[in-house]
mmCIF file of C-alpha atoms in Angstrom:
data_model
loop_
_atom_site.group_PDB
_atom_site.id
_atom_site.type_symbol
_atom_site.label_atom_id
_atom_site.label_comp_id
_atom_site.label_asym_id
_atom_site.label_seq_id
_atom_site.Cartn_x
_atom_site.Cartn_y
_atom_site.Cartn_z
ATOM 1 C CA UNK A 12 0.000 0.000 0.000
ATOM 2 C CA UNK A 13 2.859 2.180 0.390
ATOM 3 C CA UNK A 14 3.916 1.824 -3.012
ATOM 4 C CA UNK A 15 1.172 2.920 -4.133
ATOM 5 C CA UNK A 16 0.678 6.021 -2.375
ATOM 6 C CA UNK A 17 4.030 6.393 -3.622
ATOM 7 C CA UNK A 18 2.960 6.262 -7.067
ATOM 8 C CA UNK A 19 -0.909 7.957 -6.730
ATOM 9 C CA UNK A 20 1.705 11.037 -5.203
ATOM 10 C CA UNK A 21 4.665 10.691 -8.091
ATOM 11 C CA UNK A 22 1.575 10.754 -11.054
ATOM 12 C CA UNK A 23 -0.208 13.664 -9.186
ATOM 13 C CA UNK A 24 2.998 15.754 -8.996
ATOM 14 C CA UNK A 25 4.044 15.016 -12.355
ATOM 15 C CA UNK A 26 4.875 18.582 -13.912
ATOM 16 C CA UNK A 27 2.851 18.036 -16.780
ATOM 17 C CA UNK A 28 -0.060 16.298 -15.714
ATOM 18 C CA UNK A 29 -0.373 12.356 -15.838
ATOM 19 C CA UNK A 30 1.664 11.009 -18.708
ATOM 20 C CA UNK A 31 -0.202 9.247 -20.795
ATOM 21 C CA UNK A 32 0.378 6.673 -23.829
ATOM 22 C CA UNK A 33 -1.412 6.467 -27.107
ATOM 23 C CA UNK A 34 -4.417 4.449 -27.323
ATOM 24 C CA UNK A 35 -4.316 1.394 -29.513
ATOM 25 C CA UNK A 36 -6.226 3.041 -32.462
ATOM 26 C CA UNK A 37 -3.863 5.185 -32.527
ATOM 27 C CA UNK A 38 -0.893 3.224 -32.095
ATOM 28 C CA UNK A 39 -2.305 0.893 -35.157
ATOM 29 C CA UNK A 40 -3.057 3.945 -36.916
ATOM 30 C CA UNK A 41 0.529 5.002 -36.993
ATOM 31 C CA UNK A 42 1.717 1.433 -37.859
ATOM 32 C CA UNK A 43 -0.252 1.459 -40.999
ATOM 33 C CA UNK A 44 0.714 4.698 -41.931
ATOM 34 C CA UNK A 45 4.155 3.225 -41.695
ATOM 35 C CA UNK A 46 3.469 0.165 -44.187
ATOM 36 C CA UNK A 47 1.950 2.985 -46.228
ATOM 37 C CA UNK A 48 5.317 4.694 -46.889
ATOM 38 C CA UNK A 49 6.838 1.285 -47.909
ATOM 39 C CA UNK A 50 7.430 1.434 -51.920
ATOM 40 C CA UNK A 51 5.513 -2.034 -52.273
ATOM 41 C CA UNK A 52 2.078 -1.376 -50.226
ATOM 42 C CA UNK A 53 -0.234 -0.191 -53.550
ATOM 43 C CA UNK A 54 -3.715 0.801 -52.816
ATOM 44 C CA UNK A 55 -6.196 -1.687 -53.365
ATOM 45 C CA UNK A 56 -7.964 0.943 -55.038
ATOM 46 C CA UNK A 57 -5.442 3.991 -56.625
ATOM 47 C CA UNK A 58 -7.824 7.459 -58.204
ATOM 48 C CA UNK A 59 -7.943 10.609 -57.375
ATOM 49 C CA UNK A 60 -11.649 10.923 -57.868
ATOM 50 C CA UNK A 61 -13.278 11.041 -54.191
ATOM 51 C CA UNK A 62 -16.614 9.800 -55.891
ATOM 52 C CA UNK A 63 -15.040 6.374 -57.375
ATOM 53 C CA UNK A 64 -13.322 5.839 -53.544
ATOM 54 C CA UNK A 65 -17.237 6.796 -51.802
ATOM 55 C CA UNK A 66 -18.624 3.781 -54.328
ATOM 56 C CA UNK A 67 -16.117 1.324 -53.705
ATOM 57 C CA UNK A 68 -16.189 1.176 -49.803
ATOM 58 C CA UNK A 69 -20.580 0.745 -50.895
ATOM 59 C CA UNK A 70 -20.785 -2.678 -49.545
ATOM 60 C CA UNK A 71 -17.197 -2.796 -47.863
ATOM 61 C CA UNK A 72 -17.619 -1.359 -44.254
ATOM 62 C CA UNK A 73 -20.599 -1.169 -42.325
ATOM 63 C CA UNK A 74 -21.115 2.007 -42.691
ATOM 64 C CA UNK A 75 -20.533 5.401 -45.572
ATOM 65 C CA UNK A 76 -17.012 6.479 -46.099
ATOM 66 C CA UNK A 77 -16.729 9.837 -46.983
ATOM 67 C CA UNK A 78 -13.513 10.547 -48.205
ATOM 68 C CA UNK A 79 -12.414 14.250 -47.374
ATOM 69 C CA UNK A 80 -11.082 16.569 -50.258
ATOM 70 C CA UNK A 81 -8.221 18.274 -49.330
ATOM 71 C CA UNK A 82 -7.425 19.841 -52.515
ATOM 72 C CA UNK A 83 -7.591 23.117 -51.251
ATOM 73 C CA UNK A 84 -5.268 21.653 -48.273
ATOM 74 C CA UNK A 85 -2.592 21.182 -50.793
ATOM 75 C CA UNK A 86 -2.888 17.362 -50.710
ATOM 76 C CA UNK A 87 -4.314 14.868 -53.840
ATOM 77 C CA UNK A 88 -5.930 11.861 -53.120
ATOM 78 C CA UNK A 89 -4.100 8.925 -53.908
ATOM 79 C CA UNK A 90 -6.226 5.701 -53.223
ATOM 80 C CA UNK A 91 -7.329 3.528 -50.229
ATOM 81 C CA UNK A 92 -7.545 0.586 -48.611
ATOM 82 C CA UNK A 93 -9.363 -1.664 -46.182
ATOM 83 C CA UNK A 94 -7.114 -2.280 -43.379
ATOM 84 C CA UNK A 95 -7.726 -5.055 -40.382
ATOM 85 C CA UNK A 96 -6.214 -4.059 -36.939
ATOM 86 C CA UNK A 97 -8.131 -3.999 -33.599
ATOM 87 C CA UNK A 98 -10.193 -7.079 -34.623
ATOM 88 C CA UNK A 99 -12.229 -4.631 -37.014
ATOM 89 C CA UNK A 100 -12.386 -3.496 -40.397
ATOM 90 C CA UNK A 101 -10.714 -0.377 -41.124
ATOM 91 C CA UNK A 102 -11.394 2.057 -44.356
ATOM 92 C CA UNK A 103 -7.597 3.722 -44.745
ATOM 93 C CA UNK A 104 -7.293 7.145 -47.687
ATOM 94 C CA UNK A 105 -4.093 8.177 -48.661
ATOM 95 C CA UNK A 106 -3.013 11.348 -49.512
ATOM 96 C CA UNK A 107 0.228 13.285 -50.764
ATOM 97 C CA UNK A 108 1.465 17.121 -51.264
ATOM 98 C CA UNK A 109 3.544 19.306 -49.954
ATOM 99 C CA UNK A 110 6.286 16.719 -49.903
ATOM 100 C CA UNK A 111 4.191 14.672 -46.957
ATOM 101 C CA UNK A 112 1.772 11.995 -47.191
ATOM 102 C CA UNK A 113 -0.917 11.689 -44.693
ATOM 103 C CA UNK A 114 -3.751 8.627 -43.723
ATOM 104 C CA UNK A 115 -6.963 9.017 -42.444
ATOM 105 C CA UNK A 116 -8.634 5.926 -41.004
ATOM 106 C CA UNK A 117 -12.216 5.391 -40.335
ATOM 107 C CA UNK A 118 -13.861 2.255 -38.320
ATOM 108 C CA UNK A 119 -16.782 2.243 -35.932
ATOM 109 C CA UNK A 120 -16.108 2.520 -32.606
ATOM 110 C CA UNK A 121 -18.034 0.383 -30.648
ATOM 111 C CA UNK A 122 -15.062 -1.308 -28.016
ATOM 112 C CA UNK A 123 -12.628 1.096 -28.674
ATOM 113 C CA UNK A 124 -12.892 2.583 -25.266
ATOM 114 C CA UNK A 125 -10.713 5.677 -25.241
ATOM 115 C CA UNK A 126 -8.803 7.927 -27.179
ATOM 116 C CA UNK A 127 -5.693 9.610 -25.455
ATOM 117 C CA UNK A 128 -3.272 12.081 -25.832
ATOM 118 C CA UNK A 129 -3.249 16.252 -25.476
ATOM 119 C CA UNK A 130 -6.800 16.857 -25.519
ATOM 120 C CA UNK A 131 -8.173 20.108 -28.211
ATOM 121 C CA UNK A 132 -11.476 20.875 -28.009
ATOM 122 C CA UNK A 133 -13.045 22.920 -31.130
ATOM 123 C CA UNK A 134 -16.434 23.644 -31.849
ATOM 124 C CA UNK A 135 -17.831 21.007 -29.441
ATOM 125 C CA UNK A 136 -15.804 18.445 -30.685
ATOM 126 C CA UNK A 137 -12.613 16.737 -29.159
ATOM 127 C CA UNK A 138 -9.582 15.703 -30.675
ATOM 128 C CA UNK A 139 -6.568 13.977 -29.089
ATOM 129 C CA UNK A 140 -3.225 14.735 -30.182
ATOM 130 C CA UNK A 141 -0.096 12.452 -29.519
ATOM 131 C CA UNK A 142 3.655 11.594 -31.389
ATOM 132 C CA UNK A 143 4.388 7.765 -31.877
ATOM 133 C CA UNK A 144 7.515 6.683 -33.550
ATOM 134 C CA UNK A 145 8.270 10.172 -34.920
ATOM 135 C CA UNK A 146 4.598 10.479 -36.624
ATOM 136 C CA UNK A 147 1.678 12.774 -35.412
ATOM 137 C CA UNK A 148 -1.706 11.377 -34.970
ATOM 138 C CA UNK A 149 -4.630 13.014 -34.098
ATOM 139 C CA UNK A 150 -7.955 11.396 -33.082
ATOM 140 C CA UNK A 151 -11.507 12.101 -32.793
ATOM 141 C CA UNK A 152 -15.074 10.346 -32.859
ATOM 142 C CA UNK A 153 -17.483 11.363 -35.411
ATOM 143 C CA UNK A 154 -21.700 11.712 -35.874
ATOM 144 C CA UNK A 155 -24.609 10.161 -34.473
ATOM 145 C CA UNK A 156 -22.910 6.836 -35.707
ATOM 146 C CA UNK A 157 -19.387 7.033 -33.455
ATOM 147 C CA UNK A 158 -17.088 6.059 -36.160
ATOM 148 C CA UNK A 159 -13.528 6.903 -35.039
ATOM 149 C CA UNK A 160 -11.053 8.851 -36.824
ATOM 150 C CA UNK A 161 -7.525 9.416 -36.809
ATOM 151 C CA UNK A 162 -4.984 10.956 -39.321
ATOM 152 C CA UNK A 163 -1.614 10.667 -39.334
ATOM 153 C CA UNK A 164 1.808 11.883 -41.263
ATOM 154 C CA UNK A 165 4.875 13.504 -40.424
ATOM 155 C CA UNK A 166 3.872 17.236 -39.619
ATOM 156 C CA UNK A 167 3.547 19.181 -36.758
ATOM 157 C CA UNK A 168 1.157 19.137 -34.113
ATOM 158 C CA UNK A 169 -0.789 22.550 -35.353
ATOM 159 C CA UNK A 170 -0.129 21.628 -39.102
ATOM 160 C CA UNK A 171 -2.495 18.269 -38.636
ATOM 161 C CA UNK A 172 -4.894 19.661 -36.367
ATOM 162 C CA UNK A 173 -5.985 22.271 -38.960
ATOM 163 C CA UNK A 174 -6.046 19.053 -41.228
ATOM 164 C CA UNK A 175 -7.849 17.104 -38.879
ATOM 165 C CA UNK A 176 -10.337 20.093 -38.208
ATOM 166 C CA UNK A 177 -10.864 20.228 -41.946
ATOM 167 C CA UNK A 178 -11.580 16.284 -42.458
ATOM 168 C CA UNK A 179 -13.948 16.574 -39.438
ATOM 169 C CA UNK A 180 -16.159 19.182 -40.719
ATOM 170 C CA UNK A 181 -14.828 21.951 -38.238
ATOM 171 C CA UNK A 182 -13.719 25.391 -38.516
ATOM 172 C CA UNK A 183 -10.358 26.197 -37.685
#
């Protein structure tokens, strides 16, 4: 018991709050980013036309993927995916400009329990914000139907927020 007093006392003291480690969404999210950037993971399905990706998830995952456009962003689709990780389907849109290419992955999130990281709040809507293996990911759940978002690429904390505010539907 007196260890863990000693530990309630070392986490409550902790100059920065509780530290805290990615949830496993996000962790997965990150890992598949990573086999993204490998030179022999094609799309299953490689456009640029956010229509013909919309159609082909029809039928796919349980529920409608609306793929972002981020023209205006600076980034061009590139194709997507269904990924597996989590015991769950996962919808997965690539994207490239700017010299970066960046995920987003969508899967409903009944049992995924919690999100984690530096919480933002915007507009009524949270997103969590965390670094894992040199990639920013940021997370959020989305509509009536709690499908769970994340994006991730290799740009700065404020950089992907504003692209994560933009993919969510929320001003900046």
């Amino acid at each position: 018991s007196a260890a863990l007093f000693a530990l309630l006392i070392s986490v409550s003291l902790w100059p920065w709050g509780p530290p805290f480690y990615p949830s496993p969404f996000m962790t997965e999210s990150v890992n598949n980013y990573i086999r993204y950037l490998l030179p022999d993971a094609p799309y299953d399905l490689q456009t640029h036309d956010v229509a013909h990706v919309r159609r082909w998830f029809q039928g796919r995952m349980d529920f409608m993927v609306e793929p972002p456009d981020l023209r205006a962003e600076g980034y061009q689709l590139q194709g997507t995916r269904l990924g597996y990780f989590l015991d769950r389907m996962v919808a997965e849109i690539g994207y490239e400009g700017q010299q970066h290419r960046l995920s987003i992955f969508m899967t409903k999130g009944e049992g995924i329990d919690r999100l984690v990281g530096e919480r933002v709040s915007r507009h009524g809507q949270e997103f969590f914000v965390t670094t894992t293996k040199g990639y920013t990911v940021v997370a959020w759940r989305d509509g009536p139907e709690n499908i769970v978002c994340s994006i991730v690429a290799d740009l700065s904390r404020d950089q992907l927020l504003r692209l994560a505010f933009t993919v969510a539907g929320v001003p900046s």
